[in-house]
Coordinates of C-alpha atoms and ligand atoms in Angstrom, one line a residue:
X1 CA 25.6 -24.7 -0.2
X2 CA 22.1 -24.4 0.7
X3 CA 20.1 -22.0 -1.8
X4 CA 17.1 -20.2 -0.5
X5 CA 14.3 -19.0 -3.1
X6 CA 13.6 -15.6 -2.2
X7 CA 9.9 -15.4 -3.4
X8 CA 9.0 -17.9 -1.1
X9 CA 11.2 -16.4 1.5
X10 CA 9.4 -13.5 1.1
X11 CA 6.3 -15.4 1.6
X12 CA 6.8 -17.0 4.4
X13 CA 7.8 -13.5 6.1
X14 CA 11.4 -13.7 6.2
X15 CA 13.1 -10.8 6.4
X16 CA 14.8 -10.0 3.3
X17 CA 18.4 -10.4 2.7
X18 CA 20.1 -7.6 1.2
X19 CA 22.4 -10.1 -0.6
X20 CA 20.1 -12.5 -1.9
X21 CA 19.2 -11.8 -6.2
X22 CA 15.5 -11.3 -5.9
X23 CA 14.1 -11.7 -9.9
X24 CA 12.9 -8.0 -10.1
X25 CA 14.6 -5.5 -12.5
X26 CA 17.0 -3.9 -10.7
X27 CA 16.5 0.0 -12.3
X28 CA 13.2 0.1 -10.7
X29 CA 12.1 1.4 -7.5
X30 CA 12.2 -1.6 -4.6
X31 CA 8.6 -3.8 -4.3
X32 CA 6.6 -1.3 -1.8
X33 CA 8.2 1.9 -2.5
X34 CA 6.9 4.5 -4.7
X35 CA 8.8 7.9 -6.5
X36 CA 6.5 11.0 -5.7
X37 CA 6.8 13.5 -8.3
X38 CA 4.8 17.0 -8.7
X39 CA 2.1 17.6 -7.6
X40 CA 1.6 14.4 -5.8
X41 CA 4.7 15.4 -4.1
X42 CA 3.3 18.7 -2.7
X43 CA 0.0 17.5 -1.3
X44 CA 1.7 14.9 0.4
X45 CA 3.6 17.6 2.1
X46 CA 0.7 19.5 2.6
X47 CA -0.7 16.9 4.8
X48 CA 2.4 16.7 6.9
X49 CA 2.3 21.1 7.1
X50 CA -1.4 20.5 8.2
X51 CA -0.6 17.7 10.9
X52 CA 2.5 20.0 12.0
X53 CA -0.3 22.7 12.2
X54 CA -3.0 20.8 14.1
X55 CA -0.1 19.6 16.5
X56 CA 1.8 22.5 17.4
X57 CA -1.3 24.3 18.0
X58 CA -2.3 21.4 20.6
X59 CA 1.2 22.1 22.6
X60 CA 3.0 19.3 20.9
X61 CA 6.5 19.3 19.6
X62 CA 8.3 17.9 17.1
X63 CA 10.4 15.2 17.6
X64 CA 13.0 13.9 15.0
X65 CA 14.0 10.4 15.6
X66 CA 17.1 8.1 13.1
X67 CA 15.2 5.9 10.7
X68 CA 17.4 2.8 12.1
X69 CA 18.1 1.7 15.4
X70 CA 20.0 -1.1 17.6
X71 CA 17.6 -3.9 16.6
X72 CA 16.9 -4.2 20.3
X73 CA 14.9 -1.1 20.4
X74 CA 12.6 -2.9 18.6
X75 CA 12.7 -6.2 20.2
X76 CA 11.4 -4.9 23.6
X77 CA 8.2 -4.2 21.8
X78 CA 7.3 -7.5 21.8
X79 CA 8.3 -10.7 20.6
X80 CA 4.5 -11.1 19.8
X81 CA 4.7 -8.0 17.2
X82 CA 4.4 -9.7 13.7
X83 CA 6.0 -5.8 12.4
X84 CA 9.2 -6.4 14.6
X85 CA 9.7 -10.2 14.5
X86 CA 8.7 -11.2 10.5
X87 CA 8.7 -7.4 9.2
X88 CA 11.8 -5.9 9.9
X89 CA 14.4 -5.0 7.7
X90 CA 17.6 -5.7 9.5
X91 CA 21.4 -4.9 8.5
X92 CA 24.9 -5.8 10.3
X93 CA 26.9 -2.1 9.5
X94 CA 30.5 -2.2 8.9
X95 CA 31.4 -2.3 12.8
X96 CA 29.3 -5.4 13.3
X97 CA 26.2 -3.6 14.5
X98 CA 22.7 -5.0 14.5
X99 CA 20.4 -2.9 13.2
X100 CA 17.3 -2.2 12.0
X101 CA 15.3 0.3 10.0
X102 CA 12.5 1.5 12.2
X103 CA 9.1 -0.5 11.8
X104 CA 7.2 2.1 13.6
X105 CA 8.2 5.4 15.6
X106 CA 6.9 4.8 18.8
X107 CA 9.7 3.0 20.1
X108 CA 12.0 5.2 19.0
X109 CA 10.4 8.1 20.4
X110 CA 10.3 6.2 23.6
X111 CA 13.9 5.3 23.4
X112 CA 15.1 9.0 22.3
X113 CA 12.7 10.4 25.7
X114 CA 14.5 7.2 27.9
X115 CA 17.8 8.9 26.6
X116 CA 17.5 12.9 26.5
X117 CA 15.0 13.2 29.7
X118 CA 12.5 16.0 28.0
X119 CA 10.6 17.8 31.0
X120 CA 7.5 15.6 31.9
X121 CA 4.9 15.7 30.3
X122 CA 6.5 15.0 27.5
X123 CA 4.3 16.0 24.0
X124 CA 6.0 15.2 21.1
X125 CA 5.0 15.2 17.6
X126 CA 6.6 13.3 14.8
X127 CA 6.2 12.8 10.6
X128 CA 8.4 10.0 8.7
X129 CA 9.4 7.1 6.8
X130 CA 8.8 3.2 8.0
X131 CA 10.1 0.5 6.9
X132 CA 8.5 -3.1 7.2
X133 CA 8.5 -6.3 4.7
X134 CA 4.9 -6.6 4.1
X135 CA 2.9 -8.4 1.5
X136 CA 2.5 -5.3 -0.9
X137 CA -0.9 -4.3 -1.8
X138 CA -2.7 -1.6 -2.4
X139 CA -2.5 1.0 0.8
X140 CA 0.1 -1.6 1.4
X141 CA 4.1 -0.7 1.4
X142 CA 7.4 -1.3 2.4
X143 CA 8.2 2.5 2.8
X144 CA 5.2 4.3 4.1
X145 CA 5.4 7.1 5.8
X146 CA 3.6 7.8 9.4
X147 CA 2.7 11.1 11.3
X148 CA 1.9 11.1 14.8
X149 CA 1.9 12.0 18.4
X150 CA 3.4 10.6 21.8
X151 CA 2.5 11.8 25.1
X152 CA 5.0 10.3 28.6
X153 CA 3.9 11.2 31.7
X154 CA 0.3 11.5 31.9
X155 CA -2.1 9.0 33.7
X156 CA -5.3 11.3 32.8
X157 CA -8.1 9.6 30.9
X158 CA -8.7 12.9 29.2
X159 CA -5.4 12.9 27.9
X160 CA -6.3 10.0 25.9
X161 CA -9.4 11.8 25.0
X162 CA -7.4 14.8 23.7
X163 CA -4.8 12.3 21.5
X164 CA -7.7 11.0 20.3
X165 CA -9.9 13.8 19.5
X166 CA -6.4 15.3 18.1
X167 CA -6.2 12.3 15.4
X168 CA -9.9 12.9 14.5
X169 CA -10.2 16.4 13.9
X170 CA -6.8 16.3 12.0
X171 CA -8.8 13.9 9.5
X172 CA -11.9 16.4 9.4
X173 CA -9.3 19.2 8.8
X174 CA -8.4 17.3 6.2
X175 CA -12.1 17.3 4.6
X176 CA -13.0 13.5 5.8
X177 CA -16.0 12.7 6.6
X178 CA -16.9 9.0 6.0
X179 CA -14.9 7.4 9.6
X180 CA -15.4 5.7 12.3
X181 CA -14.0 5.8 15.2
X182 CA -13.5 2.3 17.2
X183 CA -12.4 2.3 20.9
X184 CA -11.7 -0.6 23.0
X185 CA -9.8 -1.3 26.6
X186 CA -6.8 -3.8 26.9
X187 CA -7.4 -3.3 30.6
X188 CA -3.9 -2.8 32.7
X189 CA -1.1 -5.0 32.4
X190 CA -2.7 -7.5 34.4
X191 CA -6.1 -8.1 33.5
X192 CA -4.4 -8.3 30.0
X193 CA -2.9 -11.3 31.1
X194 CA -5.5 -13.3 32.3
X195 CA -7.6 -11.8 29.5
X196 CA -4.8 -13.7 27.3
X197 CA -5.1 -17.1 29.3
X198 CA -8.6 -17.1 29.1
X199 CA -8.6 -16.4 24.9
X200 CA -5.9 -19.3 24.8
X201 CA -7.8 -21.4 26.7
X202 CA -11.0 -20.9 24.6
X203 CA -9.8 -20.5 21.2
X204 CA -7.6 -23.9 21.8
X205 CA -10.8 -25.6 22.9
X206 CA -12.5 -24.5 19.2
X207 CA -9.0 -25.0 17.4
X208 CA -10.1 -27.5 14.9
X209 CA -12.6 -24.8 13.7
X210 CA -9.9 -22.4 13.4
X211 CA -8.0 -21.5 9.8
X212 CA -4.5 -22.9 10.1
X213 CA -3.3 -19.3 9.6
X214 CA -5.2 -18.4 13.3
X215 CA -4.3 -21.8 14.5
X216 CA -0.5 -20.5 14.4
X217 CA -1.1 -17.4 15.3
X218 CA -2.8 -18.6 18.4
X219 CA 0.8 -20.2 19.5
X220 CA 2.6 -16.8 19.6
X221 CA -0.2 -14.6 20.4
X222 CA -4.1 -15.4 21.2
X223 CA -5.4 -11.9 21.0
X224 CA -4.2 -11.5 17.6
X225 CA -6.0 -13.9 16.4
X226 CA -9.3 -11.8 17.2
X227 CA -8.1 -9.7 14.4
X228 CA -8.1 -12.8 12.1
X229 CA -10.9 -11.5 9.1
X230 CA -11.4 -15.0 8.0
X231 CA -14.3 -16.3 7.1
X232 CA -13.4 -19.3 8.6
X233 CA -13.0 -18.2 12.3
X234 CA -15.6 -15.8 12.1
X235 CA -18.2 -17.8 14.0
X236 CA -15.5 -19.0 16.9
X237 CA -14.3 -15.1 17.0
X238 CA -18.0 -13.7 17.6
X239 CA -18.4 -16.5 20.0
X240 CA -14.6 -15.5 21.9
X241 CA -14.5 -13.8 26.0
X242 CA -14.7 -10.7 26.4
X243 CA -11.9 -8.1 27.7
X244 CA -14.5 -6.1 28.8
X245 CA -15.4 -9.0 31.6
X246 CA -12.2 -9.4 32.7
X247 CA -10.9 -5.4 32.9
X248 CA -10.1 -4.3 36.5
X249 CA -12.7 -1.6 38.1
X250 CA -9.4 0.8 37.9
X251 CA -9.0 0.0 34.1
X252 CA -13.0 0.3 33.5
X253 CA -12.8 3.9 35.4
X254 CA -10.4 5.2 33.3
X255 CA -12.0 3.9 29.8
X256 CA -15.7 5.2 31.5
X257 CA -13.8 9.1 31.7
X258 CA -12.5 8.2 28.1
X259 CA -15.6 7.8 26.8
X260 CA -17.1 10.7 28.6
X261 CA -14.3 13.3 27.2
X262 CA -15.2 12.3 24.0
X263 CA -19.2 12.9 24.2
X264 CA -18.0 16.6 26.3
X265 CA -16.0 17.4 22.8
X266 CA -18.2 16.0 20.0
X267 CA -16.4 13.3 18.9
X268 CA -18.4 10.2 17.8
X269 CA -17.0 6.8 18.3
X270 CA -18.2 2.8 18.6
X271 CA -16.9 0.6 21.8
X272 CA -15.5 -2.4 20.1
X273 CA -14.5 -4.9 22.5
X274 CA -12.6 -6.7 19.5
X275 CA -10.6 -3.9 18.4
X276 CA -6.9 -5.2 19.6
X277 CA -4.0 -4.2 16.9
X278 CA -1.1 -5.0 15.9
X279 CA 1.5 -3.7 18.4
X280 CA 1.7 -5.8 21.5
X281 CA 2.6 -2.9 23.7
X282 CA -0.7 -1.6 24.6
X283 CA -2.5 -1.3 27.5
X284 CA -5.6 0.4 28.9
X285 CA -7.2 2.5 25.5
X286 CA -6.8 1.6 22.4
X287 CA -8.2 3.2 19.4
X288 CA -8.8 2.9 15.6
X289 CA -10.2 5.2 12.8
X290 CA -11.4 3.7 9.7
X291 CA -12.5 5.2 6.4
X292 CA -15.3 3.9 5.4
X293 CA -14.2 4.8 1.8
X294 CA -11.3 2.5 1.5
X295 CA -11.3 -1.9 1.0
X296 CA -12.1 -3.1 4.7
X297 CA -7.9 -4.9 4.6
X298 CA -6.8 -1.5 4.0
X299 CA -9.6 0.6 5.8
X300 CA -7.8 1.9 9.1
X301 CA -6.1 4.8 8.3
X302 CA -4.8 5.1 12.1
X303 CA -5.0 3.8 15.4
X304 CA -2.9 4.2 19.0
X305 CA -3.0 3.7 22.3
X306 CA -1.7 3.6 25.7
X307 CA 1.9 1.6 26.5
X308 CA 2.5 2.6 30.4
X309 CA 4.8 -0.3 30.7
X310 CA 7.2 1.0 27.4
X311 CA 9.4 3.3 29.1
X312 CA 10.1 1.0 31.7
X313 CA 11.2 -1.9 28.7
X314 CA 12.9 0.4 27.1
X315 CA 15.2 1.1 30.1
X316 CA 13.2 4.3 31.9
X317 CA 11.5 4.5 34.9
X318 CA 7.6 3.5 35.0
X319 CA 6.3 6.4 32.8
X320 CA 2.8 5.7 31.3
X321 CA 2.7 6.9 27.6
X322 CA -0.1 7.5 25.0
X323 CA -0.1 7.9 21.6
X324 CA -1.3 7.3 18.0
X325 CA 0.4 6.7 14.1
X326 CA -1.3 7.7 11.1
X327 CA -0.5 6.7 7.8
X328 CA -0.1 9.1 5.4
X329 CA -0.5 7.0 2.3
X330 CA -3.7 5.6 3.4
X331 CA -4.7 8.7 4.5
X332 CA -4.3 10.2 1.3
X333 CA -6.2 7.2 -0.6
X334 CA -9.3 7.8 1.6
X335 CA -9.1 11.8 0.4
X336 CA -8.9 11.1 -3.6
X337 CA -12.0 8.4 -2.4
X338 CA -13.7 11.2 -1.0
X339 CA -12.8 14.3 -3.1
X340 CA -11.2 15.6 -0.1
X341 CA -7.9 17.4 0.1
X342 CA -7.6 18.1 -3.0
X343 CA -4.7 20.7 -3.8
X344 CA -5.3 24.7 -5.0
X345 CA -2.9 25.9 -7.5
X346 CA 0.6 25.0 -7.1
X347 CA 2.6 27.0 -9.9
X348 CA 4.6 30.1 -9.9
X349 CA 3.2 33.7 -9.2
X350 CA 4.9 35.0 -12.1
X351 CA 6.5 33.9 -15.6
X352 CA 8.7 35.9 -17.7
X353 CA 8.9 35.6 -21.1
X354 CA 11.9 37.8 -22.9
X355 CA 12.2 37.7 -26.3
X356 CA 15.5 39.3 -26.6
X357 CA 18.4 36.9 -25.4
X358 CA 17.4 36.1 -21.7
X359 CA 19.3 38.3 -20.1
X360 CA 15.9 40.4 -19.2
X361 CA 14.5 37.7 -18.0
X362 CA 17.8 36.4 -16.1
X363 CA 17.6 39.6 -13.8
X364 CA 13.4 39.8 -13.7
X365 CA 13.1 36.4 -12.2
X366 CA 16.2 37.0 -9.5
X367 CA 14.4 40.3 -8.3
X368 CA 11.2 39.0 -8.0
X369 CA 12.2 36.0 -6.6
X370 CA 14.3 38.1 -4.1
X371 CA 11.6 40.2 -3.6
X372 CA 9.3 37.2 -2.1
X373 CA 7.4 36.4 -5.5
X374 CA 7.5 32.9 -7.1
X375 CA 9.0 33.7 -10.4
X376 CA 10.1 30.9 -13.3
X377 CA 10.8 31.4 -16.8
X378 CA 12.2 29.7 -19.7
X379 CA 15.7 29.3 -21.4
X380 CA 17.4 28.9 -24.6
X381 CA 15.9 31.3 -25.9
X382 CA 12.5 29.7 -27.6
X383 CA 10.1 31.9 -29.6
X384 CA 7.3 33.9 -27.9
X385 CA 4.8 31.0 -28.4
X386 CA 6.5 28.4 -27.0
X387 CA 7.6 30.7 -23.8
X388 CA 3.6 31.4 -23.6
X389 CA 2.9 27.5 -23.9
X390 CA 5.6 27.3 -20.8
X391 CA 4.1 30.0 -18.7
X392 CA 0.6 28.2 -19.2
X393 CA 2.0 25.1 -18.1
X394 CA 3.5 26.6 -15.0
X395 CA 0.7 27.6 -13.8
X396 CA 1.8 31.5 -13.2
X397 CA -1.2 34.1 -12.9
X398 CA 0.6 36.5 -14.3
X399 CA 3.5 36.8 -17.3
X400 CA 5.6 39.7 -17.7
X401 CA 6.4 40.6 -21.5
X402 CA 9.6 42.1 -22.5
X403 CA 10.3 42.3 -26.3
X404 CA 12.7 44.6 -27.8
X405 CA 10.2 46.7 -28.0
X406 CA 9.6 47.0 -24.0
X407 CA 13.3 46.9 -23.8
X408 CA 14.1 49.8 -25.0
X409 CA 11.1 51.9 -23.8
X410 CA 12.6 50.7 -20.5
X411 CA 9.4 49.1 -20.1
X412 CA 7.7 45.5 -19.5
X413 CA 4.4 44.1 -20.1
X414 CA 2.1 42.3 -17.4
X415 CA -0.4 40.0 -19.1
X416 CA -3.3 38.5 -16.6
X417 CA -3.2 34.6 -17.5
X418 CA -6.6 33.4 -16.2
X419 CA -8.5 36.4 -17.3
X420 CA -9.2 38.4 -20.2
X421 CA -8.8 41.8 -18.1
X422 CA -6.2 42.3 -21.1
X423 CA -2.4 44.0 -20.0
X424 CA -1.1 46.6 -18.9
X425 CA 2.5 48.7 -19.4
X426 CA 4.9 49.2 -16.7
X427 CA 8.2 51.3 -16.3
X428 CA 11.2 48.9 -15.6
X429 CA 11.8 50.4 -12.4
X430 CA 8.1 50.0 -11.1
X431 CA 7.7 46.1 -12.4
X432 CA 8.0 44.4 -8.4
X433 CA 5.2 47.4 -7.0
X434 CA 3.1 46.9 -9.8
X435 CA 3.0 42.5 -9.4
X436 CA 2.8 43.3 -5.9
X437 CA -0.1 45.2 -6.6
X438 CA -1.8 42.6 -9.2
X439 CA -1.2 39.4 -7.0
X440 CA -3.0 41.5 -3.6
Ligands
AMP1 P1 0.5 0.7 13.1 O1 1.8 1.4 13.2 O2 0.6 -0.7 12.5 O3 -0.4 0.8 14.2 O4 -0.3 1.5 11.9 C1 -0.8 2.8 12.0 C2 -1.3 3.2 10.6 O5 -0.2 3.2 9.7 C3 -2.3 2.2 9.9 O6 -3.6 2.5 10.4 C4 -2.1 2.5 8.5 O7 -2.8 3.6 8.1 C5 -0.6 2.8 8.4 N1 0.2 1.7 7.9 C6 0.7 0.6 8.7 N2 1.4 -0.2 7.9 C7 1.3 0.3 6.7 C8 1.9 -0.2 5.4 N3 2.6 -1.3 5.3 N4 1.7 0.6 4.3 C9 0.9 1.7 4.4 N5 0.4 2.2 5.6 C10 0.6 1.5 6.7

């Protein structure tokens, strides 16, 4: 029987076997996931109800798209996509199916428009989990979680220039300020090919100069080895053709209104004739943002771009497509790096605290709560300190009192919690008008 060692498996990029024992305790969450408790756990959903925001106010809608697919799905992105060919988690389910969880949600999205024909143009929005077996590092995971956009059907420059501007001033909603913008053209389809040729040619002219790392790379896929951040290969990368020589005057058109939409709205970007990425599907505009706040290996906190020949490998007719991905975890490590985004109060409105059996507050909390207002309260029936101690903790403006004393005046008391304004009596039957009144 042959035996592999995971670890260096794992290393060399295989995907991982579901079956093999990896050395990691086993009660723990998987290498490159991460638990999200409270109040980590609301912000990060507050980002996703801002991006919702900024994109259903731009005409998008949401898409919802299965976290696994037919491994195929994936496979016509590219067998030059690092993320679909050493990143993927794949499975066989119990009827012999291939699949895969998703890497990335743009083919997906392309798939689900291929399959339910939306009206053209098609704007969709989407926020989720991906899945890909990286090398885990900081603003590095396994499961990270994306939210972005996909547009089919328009050949406009200036809808690039709106996706683009869209990503941007999501991040400034947000409260970022330290980014760049990068913005490059792949050309079409064509002059990305000859582009290709020509980097091949060059780079394996200079290969002996190369890191062995870029030196493999260049076998499957020259342009990625622009992206290489070795010191090594920085000299023969400066040195390296440019796409902008090679673009067509169609493809150089389209990129010139680009960059015009974006001066017309404000937004400030660089022309970097370097910037590539990862996903092999683009053509025409691609884009970056990076935080300047974050480690350069980690600092792009999103990027897109067009893929007009997608639809067409994903079984559709030739529909050109824009689009971007954003992720959320990075996003959220450039806002702590920032002091941006931080989150307001998060507890209840309203805490009761009975000191007579529970019953009170049993009934309190459900009409409140029924009533709109976040109520909590505490049980087995503690003493009056340590039900103060759990309405301080809960973050509640107000508390309403009942002792036995308010019980049977057919009263409660409503205390302020972040002032001194003292408290204040209320009739029973007047308690939801009168915290109405106080939380206005
Ligand atoms: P991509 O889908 O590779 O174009 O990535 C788009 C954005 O998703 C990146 O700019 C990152 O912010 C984020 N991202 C990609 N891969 C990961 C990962 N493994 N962990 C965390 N964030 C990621």
């Amino acid at each position: 029987m042959v035996r592999r060692n995971p670890q260096k498996a794992e290393r060399r990029g295989e995907t991982p076997v579901a079956s093999q024992a990896v050395a990691e305790p086993l009660l723990r969450a998987p290498k490159g996931t991460r638990d999200l408790l409270h109040p980590a756990s609301a912000r990060f959903r507050a980002l996703g109800d801002v991006f919702a925001r900024v994109a259903n106010g731009a005409g998008y809608g949401q898409v919802i798209l299965p976290m696994f697919e037919h491994v195929e799905v994936f496979h016509r992105l590219g067998e030059a996509t690092d993320v679909v060919t050493k990143e993927m988690f794949e499975f066989d389910d119990r009827g012999g199916r291939r699949l895969a969880l998703r890497p990335e949600q743009t083919a997906s999205a392309v798939r689900a428009f291929v399959e339910n024909r939306p009206m053209l143009p098609w704007k969709a929005w989407y926020a989720g989990p991906n899945f890909r077996a990286e090398n885990v590092q900081k603003g590095r995971y396994r499961q990270f979680d994306q939210v972005g956009v996909e547009v089919l059907g328009l050949d406009d420059a200036l809808i690039d220039t709106e996706v683009i501007a869209l990503a941007w001033d999501f991040f400034r909603t947000l409260g970022l300020r330290d980014m760049t913008l990068l913005v490059n053209s792949l050309g079409d389809a064509g002059d990305r090919a000859r582009y290709v040729d020509a980097l091949r040619e060059y780079f394996n002219s200079r290969a002996a100069e190369l890191s062995e790392q870029s030196r493999e790379t260049l076998a499957r896929n020259p342009l990625r080895v622009l992206d290489s951040k070795r010191r090594e290969d920085a000299s023969v990368v400066a040195e390296a053709p440019l796409l902008a020589d090679h673009l067509s005057e169609a493809a150089a058109e389209h990129f010139a209104r680009v960059q015009d939409g974006l001066r017309a709205v404000g937004v400030p970007f660089t022309v970097s004739p370097r910037l590539v990425r990862g996903l092999d599907y683009y053509v025409r505009t691609t884009f970056e943002i990076q935080s300047s706040a974050l480690d350069a290996a980690q600092s792009a906190i999103g990027g897109g771009g067009r893929y007009d020949g997608l639809v067409e490998q994903l079984g559709g007719d030739p529909t050109p497509g824009i689009g971007f991905a954003l992720g959320v975890e990075r996003t959220l490590l450039a806002c702590d790096a920032e002091g941006a985004f931080t989150l307001g109060e998060t507890g209840v409105d309203v805490f009761v605290v009975d000191t007579t059996g529970g019953l009170e507050a049993l009934t309190l909390t459900h009409e409140l709560r029924r009533a709109g207002v976040a109520a909590d309260r505490a049980f087995e029936n503690r003493s009056m300190k340590s039900q103060m101690k759990a309405a301080d903790r809960s973050g509640a403006r107000f508390a309403l009192l009942v002792g036995t004393d308010e019980r049977d005046a057919g009263e409660v008391t409503l205390r302020d919690l972040r002032s001194d304004t003292g408290q204040l009596r209320v009739a029973r039957t007047d308690v939801l008008d009168a915290v109405k009144k106080a939380l206005a």
